[in-house]
PDB file of C-alpha atoms (C1' of nucleotides) in Angstrom:
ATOM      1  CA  UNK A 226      -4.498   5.535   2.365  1.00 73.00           C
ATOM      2  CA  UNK A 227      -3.299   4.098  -0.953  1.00 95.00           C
ATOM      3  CA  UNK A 228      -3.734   0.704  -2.754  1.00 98.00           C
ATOM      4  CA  UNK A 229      -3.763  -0.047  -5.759  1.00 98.00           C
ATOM      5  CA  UNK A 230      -6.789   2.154  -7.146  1.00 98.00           C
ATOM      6  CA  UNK A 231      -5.830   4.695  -4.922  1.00 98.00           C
ATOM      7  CA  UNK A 232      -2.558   5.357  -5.957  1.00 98.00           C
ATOM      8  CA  UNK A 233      -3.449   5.325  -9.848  1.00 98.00           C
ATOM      9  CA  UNK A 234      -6.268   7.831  -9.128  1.00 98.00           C
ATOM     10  CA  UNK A 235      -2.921   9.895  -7.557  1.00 98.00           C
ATOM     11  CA  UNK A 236      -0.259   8.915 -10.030  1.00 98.00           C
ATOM     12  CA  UNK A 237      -3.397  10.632 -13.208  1.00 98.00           C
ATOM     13  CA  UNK A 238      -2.867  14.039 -10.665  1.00 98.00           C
ATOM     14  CA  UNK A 239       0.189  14.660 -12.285  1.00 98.00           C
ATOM     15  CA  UNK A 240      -1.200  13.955 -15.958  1.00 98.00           C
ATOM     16  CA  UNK A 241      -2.424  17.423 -17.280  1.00 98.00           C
ATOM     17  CA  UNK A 242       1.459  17.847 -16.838  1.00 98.00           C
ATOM     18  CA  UNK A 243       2.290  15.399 -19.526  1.00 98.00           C
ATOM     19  CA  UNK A 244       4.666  16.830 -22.044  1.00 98.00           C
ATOM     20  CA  UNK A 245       5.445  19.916 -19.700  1.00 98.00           C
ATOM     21  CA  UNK A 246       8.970  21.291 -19.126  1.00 98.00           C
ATOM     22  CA  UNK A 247       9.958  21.219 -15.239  1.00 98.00           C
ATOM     23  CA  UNK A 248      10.989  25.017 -14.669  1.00 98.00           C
ATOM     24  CA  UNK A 249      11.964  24.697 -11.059  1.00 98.00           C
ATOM     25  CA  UNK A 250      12.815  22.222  -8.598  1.00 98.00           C
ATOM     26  CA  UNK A 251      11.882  22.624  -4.776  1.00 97.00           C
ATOM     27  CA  UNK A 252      12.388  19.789  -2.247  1.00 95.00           C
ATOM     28  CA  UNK A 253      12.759  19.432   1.637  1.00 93.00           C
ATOM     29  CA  UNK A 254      16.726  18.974   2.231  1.00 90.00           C
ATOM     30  CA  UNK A 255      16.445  16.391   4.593  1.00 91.00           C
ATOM     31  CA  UNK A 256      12.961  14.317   4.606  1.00 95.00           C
ATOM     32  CA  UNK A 257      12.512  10.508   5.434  1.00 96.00           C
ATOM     33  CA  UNK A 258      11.104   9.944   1.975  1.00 97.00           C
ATOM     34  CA  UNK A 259      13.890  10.492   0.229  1.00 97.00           C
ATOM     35  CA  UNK A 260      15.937   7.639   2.100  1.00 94.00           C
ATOM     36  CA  UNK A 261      19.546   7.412   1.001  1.00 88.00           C
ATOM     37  CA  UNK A 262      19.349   9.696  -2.040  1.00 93.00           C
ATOM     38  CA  UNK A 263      20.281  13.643  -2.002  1.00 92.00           C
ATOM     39  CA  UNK A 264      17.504  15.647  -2.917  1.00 93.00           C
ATOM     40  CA  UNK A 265      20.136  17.990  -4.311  1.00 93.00           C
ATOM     41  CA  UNK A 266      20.161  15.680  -7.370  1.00 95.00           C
ATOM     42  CA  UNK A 267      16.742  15.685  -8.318  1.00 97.00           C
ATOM     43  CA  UNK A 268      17.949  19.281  -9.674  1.00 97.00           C
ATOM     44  CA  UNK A 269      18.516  17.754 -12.672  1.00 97.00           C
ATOM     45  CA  UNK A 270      14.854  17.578 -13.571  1.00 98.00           C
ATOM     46  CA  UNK A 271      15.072  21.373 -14.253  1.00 98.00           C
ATOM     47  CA  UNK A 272      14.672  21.658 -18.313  1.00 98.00           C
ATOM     48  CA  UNK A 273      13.368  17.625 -18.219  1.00 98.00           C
ATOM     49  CA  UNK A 274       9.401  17.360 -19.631  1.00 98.00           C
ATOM     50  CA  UNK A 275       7.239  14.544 -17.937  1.00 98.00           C
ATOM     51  CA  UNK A 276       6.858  12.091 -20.187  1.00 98.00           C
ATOM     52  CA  UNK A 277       4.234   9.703 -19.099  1.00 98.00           C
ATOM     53  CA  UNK A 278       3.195   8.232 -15.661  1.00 98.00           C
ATOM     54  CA  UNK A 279       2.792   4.605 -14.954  1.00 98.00           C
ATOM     55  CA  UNK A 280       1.715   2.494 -12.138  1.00 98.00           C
ATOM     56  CA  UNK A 281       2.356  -0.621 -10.999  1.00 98.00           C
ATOM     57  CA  UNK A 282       0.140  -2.116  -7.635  1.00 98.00           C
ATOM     58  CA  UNK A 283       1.279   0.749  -5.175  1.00 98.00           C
ATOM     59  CA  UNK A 284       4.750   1.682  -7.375  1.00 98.00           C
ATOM     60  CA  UNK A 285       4.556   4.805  -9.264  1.00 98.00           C
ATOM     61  CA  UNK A 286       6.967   5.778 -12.127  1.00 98.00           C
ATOM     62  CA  UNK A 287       7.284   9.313 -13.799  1.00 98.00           C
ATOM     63  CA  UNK A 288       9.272   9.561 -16.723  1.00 98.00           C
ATOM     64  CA  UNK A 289      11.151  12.401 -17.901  1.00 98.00           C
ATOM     65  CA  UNK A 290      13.523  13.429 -20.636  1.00 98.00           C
ATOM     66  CA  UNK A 291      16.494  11.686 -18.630  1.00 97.00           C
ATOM     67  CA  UNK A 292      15.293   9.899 -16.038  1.00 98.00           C
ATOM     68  CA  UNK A 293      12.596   8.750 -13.749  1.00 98.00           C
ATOM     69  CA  UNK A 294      11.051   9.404 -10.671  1.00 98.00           C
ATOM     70  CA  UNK A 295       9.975   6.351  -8.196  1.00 98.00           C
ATOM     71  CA  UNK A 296       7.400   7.285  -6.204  1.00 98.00           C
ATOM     72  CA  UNK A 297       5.781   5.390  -3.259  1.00 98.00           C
ATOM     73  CA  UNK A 298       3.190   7.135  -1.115  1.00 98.00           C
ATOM     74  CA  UNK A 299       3.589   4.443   1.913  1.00 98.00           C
ATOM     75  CA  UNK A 300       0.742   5.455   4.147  1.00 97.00           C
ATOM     76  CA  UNK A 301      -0.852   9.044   4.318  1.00 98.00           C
ATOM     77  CA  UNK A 302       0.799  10.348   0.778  1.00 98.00           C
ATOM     78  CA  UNK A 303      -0.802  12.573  -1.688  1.00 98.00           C
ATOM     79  CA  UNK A 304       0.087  13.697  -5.252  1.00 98.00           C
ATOM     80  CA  UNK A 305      -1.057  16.756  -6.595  1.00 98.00           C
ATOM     81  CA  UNK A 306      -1.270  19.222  -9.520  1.00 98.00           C
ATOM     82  CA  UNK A 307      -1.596  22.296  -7.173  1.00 98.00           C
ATOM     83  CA  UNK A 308      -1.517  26.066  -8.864  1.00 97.00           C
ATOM     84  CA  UNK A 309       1.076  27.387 -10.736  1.00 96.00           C
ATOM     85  CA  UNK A 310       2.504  29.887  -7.614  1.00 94.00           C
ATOM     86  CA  UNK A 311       1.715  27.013  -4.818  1.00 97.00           C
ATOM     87  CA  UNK A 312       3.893  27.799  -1.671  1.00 96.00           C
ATOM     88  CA  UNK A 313       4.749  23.859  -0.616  1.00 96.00           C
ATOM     89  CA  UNK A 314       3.093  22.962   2.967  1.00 96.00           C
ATOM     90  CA  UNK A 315       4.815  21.742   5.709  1.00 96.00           C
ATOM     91  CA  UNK A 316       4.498  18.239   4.371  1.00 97.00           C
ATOM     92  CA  UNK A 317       5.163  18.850   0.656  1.00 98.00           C
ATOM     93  CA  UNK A 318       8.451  17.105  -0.047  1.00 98.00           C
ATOM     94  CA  UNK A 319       8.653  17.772  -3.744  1.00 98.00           C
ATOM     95  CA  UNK A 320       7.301  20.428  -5.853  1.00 98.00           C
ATOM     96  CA  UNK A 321       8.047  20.145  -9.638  1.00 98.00           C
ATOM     97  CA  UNK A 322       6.484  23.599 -11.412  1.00 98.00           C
ATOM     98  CA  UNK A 323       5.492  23.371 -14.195  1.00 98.00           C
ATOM     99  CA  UNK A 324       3.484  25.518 -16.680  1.00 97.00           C
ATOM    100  CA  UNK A 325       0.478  23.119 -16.239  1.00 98.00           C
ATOM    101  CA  UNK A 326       0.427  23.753 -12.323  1.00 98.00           C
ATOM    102  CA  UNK A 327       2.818  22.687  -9.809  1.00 98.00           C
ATOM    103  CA  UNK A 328       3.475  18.904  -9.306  1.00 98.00           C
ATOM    104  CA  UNK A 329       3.470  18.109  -5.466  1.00 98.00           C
ATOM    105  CA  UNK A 330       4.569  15.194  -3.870  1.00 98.00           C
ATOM    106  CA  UNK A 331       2.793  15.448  -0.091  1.00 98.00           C
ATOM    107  CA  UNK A 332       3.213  12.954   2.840  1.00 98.00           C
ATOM    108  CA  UNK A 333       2.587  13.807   6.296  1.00 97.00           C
ATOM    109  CA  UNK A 334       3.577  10.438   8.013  1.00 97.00           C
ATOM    110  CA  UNK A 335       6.755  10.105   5.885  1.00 97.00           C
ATOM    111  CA  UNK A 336       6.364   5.933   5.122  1.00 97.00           C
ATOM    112  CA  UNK A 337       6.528   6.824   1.753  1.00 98.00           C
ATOM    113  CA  UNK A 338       9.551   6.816  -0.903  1.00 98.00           C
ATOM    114  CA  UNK A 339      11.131   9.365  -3.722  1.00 98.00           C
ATOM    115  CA  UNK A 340      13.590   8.323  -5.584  1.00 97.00           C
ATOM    116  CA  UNK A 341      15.192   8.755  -9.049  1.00 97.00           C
ATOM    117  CA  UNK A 342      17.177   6.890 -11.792  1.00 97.00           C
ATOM    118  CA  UNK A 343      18.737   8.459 -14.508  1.00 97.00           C
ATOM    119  CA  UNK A 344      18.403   7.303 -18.385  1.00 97.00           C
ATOM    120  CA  UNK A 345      15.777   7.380 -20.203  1.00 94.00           C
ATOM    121  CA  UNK A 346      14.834   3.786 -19.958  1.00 97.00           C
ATOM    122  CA  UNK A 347      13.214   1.721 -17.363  1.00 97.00           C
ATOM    123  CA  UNK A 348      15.040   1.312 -14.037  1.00 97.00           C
ATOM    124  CA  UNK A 349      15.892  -2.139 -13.522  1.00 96.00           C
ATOM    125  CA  UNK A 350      13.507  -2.015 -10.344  1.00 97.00           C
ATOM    126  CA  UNK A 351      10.497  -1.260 -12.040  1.00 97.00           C
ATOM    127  CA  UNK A 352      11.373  -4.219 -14.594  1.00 97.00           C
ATOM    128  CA  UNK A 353      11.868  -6.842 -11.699  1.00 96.00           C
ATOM    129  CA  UNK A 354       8.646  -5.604 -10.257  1.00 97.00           C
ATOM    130  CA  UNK A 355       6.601  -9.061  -9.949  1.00 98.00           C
ATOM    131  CA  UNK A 356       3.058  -9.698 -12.228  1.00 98.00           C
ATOM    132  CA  UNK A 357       0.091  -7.582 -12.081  1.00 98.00           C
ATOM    133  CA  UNK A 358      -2.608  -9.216 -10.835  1.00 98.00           C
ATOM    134  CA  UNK A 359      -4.727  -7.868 -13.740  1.00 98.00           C
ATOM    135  CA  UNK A 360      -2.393  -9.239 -16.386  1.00 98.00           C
ATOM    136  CA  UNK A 361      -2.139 -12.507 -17.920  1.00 98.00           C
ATOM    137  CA  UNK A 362       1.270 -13.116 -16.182  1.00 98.00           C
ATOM    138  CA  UNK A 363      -0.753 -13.130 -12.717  1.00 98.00           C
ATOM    139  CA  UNK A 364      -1.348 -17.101 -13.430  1.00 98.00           C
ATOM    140  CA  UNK A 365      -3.002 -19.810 -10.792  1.00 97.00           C
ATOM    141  CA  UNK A 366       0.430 -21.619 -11.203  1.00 97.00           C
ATOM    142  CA  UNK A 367       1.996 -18.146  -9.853  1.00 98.00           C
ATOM    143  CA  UNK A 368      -0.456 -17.809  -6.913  1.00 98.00           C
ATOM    144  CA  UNK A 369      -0.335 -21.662  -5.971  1.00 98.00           C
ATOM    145  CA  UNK A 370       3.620 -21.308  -5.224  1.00 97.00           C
ATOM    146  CA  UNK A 371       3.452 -18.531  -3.889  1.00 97.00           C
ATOM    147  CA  UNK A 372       0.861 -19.446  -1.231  1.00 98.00           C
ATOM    148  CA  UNK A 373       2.870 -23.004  -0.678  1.00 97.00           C
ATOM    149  CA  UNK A 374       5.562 -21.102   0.020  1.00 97.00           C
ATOM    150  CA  UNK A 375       4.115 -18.993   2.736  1.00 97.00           C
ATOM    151  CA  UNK A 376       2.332 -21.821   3.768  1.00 96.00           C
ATOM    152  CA  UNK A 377       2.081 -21.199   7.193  1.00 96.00           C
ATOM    153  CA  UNK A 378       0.827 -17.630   6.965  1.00 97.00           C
ATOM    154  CA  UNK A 379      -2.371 -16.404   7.522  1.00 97.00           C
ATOM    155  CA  UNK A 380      -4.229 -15.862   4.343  1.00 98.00           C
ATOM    156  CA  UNK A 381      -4.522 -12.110   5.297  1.00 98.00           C
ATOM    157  CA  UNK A 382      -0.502 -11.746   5.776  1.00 98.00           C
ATOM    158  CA  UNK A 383       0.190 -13.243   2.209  1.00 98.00           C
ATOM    159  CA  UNK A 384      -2.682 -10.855   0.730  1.00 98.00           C
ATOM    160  CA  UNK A 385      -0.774  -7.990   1.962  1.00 98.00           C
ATOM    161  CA  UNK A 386       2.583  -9.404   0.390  1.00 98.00           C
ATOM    162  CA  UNK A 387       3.639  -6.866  -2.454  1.00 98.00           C
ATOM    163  CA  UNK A 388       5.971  -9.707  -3.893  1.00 98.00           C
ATOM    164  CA  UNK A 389       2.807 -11.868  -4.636  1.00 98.00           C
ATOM    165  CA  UNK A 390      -0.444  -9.694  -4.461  1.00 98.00           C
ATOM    166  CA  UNK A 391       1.402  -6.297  -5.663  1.00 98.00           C
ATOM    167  CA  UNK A 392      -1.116  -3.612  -5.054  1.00 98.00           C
ATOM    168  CA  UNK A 393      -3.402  -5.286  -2.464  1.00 98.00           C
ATOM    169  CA  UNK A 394      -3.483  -3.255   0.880  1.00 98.00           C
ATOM    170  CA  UNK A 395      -5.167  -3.679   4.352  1.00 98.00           C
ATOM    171  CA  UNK A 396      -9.291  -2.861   3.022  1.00 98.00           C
ATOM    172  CA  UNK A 397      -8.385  -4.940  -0.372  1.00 98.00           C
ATOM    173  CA  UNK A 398      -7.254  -7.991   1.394  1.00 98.00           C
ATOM    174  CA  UNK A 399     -10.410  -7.767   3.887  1.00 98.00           C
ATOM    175  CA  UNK A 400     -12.593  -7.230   0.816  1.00 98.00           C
ATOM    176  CA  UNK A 401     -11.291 -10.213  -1.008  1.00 98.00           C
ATOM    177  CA  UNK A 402     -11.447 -12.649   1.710  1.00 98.00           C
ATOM    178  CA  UNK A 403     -14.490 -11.327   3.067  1.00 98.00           C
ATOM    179  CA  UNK A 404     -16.490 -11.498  -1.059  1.00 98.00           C
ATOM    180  CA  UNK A 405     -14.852 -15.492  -0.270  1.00 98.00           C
ATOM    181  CA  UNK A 406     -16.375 -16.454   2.614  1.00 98.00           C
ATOM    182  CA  UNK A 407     -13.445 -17.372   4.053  1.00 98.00           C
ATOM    183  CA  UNK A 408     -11.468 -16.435   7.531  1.00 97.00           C
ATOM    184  CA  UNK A 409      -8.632 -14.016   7.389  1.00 97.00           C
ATOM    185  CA  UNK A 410      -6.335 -16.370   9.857  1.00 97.00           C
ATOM    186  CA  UNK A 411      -6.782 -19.345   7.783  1.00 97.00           C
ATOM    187  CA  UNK A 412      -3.430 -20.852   6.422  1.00 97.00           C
ATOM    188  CA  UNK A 413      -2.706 -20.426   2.999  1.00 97.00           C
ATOM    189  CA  UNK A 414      -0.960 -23.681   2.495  1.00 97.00           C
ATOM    190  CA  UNK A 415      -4.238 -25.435   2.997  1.00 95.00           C
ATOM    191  CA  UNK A 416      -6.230 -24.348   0.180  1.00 97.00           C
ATOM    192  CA  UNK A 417      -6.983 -26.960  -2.112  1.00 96.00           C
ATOM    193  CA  UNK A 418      -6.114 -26.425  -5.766  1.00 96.00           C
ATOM    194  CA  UNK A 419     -10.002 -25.240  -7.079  1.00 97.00           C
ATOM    195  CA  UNK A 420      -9.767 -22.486  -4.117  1.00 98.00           C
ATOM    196  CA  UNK A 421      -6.851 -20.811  -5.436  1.00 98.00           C
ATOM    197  CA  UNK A 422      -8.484 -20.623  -8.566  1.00 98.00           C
ATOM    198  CA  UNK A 423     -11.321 -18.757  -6.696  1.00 98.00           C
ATOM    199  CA  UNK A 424      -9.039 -16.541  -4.891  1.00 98.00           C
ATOM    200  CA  UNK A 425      -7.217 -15.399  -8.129  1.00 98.00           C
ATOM    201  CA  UNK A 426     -10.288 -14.942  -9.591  1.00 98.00           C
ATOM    202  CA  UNK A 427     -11.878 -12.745  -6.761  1.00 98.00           C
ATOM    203  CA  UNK A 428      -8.128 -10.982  -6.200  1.00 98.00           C
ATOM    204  CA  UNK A 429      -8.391  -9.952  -9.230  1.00 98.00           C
ATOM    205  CA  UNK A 430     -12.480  -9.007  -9.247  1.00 98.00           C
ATOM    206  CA  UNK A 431     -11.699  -6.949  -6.691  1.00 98.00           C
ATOM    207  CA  UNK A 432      -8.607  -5.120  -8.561  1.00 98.00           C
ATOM    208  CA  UNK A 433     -10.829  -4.411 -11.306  1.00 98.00           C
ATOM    209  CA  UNK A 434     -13.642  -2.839  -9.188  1.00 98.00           C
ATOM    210  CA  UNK A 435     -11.693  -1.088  -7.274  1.00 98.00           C
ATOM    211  CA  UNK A 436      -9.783   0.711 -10.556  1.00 98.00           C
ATOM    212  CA  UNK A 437     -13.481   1.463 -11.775  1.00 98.00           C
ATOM    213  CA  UNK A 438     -15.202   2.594  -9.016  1.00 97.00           C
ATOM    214  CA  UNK A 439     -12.063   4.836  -6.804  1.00 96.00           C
ATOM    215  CA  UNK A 440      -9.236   4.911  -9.747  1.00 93.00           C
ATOM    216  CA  UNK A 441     -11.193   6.879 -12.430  1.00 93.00           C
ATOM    217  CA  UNK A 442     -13.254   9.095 -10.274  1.00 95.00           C
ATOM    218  CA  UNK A 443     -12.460   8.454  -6.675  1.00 94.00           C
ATOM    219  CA  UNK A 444     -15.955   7.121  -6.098  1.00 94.00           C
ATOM    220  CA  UNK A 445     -17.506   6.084  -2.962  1.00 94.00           C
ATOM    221  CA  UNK A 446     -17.679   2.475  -3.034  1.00 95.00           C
ATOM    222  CA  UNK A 447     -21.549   0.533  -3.092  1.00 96.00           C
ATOM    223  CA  UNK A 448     -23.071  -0.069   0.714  1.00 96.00           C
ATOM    224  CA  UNK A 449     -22.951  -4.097  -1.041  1.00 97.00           C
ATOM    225  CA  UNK A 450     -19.281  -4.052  -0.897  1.00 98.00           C
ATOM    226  CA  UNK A 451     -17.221  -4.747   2.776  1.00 97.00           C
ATOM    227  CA  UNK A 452     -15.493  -1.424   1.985  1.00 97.00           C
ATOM    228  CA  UNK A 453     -18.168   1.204   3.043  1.00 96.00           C
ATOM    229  CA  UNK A 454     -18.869  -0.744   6.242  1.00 96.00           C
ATOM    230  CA  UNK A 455     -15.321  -1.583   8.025  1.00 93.00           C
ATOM    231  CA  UNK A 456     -14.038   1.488   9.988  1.00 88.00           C
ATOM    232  CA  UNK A 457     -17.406   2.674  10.852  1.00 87.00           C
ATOM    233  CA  UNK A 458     -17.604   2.209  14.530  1.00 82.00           C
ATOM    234  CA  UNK A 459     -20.353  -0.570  14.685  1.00 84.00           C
ATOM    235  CA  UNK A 460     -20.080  -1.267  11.314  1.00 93.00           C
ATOM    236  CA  UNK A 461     -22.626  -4.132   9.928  1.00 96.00           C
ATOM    237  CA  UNK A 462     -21.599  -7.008   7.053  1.00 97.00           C
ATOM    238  CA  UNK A 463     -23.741  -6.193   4.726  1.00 96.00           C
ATOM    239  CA  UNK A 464     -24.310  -9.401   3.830  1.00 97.00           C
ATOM    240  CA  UNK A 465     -26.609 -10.875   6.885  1.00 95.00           C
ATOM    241  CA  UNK A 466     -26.413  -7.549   9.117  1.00 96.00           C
ATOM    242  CA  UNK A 467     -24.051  -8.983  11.884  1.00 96.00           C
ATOM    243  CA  UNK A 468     -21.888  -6.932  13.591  1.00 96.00           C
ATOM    244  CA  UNK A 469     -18.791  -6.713  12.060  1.00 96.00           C
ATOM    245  CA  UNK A 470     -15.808  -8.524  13.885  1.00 96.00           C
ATOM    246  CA  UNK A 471     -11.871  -6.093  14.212  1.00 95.00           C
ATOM    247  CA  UNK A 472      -9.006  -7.869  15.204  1.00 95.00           C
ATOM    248  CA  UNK A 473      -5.247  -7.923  14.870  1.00 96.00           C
ATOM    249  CA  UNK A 474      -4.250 -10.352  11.974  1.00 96.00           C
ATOM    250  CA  UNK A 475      -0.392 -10.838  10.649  1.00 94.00           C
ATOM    251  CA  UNK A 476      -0.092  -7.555  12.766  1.00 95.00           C
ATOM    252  CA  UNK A 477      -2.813  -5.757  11.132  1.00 97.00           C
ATOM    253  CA  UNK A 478      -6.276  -4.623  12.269  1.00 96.00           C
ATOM    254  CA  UNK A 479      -8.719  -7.171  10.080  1.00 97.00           C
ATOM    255  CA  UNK A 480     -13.083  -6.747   9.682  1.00 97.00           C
ATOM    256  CA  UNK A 481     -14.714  -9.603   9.098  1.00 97.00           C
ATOM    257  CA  UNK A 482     -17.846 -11.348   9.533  1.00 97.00           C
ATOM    258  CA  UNK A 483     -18.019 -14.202  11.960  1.00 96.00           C
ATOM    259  CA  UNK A 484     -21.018 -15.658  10.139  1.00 97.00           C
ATOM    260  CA  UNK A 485     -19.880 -15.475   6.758  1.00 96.00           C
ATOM    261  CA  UNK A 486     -16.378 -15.971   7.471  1.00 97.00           C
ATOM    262  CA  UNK A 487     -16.084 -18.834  10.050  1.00 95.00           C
ATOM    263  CA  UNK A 488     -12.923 -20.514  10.595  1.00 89.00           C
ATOM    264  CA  UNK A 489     -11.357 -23.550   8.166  1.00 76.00           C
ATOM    265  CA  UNK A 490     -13.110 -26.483   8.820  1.00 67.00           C
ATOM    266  CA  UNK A 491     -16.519 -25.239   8.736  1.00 65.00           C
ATOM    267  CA  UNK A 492     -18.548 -24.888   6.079  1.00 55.00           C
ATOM    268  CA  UNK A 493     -21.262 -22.444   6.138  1.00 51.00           C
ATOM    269  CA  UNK A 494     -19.302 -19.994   4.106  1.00 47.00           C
ATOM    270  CA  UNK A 495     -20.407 -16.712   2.355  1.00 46.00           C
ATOM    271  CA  UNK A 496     -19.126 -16.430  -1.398  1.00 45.00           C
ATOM    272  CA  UNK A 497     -21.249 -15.243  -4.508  1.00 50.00           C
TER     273      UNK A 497
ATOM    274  C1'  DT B 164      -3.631  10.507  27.423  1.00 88.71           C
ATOM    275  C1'  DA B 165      -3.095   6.599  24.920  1.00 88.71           C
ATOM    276  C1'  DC B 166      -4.057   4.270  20.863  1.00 88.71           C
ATOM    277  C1'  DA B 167      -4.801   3.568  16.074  1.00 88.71           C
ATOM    278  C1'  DA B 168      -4.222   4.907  11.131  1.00 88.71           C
ATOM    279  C1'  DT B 169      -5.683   1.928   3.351  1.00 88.71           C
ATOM    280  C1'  DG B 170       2.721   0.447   4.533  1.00 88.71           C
ATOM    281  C1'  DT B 171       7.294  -1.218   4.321  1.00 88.71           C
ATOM    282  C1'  DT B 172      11.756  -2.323   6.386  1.00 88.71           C
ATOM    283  C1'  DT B 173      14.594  -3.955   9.970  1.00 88.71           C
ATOM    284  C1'  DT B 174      15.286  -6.853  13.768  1.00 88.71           C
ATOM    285  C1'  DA B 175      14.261 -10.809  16.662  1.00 88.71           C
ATOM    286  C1'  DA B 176      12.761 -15.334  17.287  1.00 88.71           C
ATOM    287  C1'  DG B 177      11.941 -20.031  16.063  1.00 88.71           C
TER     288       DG B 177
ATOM    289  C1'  DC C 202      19.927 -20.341   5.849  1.00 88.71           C
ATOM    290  C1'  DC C 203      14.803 -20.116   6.010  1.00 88.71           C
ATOM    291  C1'  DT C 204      10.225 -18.610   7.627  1.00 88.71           C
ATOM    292  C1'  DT C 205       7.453 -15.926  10.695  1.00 88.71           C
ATOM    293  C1'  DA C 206       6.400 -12.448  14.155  1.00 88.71           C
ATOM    294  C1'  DA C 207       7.232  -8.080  16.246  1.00 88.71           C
ATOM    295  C1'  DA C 208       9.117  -3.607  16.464  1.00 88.71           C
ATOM    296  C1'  DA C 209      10.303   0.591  14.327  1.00 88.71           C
ATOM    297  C1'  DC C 210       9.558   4.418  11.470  1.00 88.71           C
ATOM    298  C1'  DA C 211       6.696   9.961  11.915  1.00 88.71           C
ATOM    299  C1'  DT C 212       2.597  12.440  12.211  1.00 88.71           C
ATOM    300  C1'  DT C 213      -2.163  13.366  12.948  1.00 88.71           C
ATOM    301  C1'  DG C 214      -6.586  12.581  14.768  1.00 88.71           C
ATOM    302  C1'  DT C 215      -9.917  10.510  17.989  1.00 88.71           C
TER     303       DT C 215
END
DNA sequence: TACAATGTTTTAAG
DNA sequence: CCTTAAAACATTGT
């Protein structure tokens, strides 16, 4: 489930733990998400307090006394602040008690990612992590060679790209090129230079509504927005009503609106 | 039963 | 070597 909104409103589950000590430790021995690491060494968190949580588009970082904890939830993971005696669930990886409530890490599918750095700065990783689109680093400049460099990609496939769009997932990029006007297959070397502008501006509209409305509250998105309207079977645009179209772009089931969103070339386009 | 699910990585192909 | 497409990953739900 989680983008960019989504996984801040996770990563704030683990805030009322802020500035707790980590009494005990409890992690599956051998799960997927913890890749090449041992999960015998996240042991070490034992006596650590959390320190802070950050985000960064679908990257998660919790800090502690002497390290920090990477955490990706891929596609079905959870965070928690479950009670203080929680027994973990068949899909809770990591449990970090704490007096504040125990601090699970949950993820049935298993695309997601633990892993931990010690030191008490900031893992080289999360420094080389590219701009935010919300901050002032997330320039036209950066999007314009980005796109010319994926120039033969659909639009939709270079959304989805975490080294350019970091945060955007599969709703996000429909919602942005859908609030265009514009057709997910389109190429993105052939936007002119006044369009990228546009798309920056709407990537990063979309960020911002998205924190608001699911980040801070995990709100059900307004019937105006794309959002509301794409998995339900016989879902409408609810822009002009029409039937909303599903099909397989850059690998990944896309809604869009035929009317609003015709291909390059025409111009009877939707936009606001 | 078979397919699809708000993601990334690896492998194959061009 | 570079870019792009497809397959793989693991589990649950329709």
């Amino acid at each position: 489930m989680p983008e960019l909104a989504e996984v801040a409103w996770y990563a704030a589950r683990w805030q009322p733990a802020v500035d707790c000590r980590v009494r005990e430790v409890r992690c599956h021995p051998r799960a997927r998400v913890f890749r090449g690491m041992s999960p015998e060494e996240l042991h070490v968190l034992r006596g650590d307090h959390l320190r802070g949580l950050l985000t960064h588009g679908k990257q998660i970082l919790a800090r502690f006394d002497h390290g920090a904890l990477g955490l990706h939830l891929g596609m079905s993971g959870e965070m928690a602040c479950a009670p203080v005696g929680h027994t973990p669930g068949r899909h809770d990886h990591l449990v970090l008690r704490t007096e504040a409530g125990s601090l699970v890490f949950r993820d049935p599918r298993m695309f997601g990612r633990v892993r931990w750095v010690a030191g008490s700065a900031l893992p080289a990783w999360w420094k080389a992590l590219p701009p935010a689109i919300l901050s002032d680093a997330f320039t036209s400049k950066l999007v314009e060679q980005g796109l010319a460099a994926r120039g033969r990609r659909p639009l939709k496939a270079v959304l989805l790209d975490q080294d350019l769009f970091p945060g955007v997932g599969n709703w996000m990029a429909d919602e942005i090129l859908w609030r265009l006007g514009w057709h997910p297959a389109r190429r993105s070397g052939e936007l002119q230079t006044a369009e990228i502008n546009v798309l920056r501006r709407e990537a990063r509209r979309v960020c911002r509504d998205a924190l608001r409305v699911i980040g801070r509250s995990w709100g059900d998105p307004p019937a105006s927005w794309l959002f509301p309207h794409r998995w339900r079977a016989g879902g409408c645009c609810p822009r002009d009503g029409r039937a909303l179209e599903r099909t397989q772009v850059a690998g990944r089931t896309t809604a869009w609106c035929a009317a609003c969103q015709p291909p390059a070339g025409s111009s009877a386009g939707g936009g606001d």
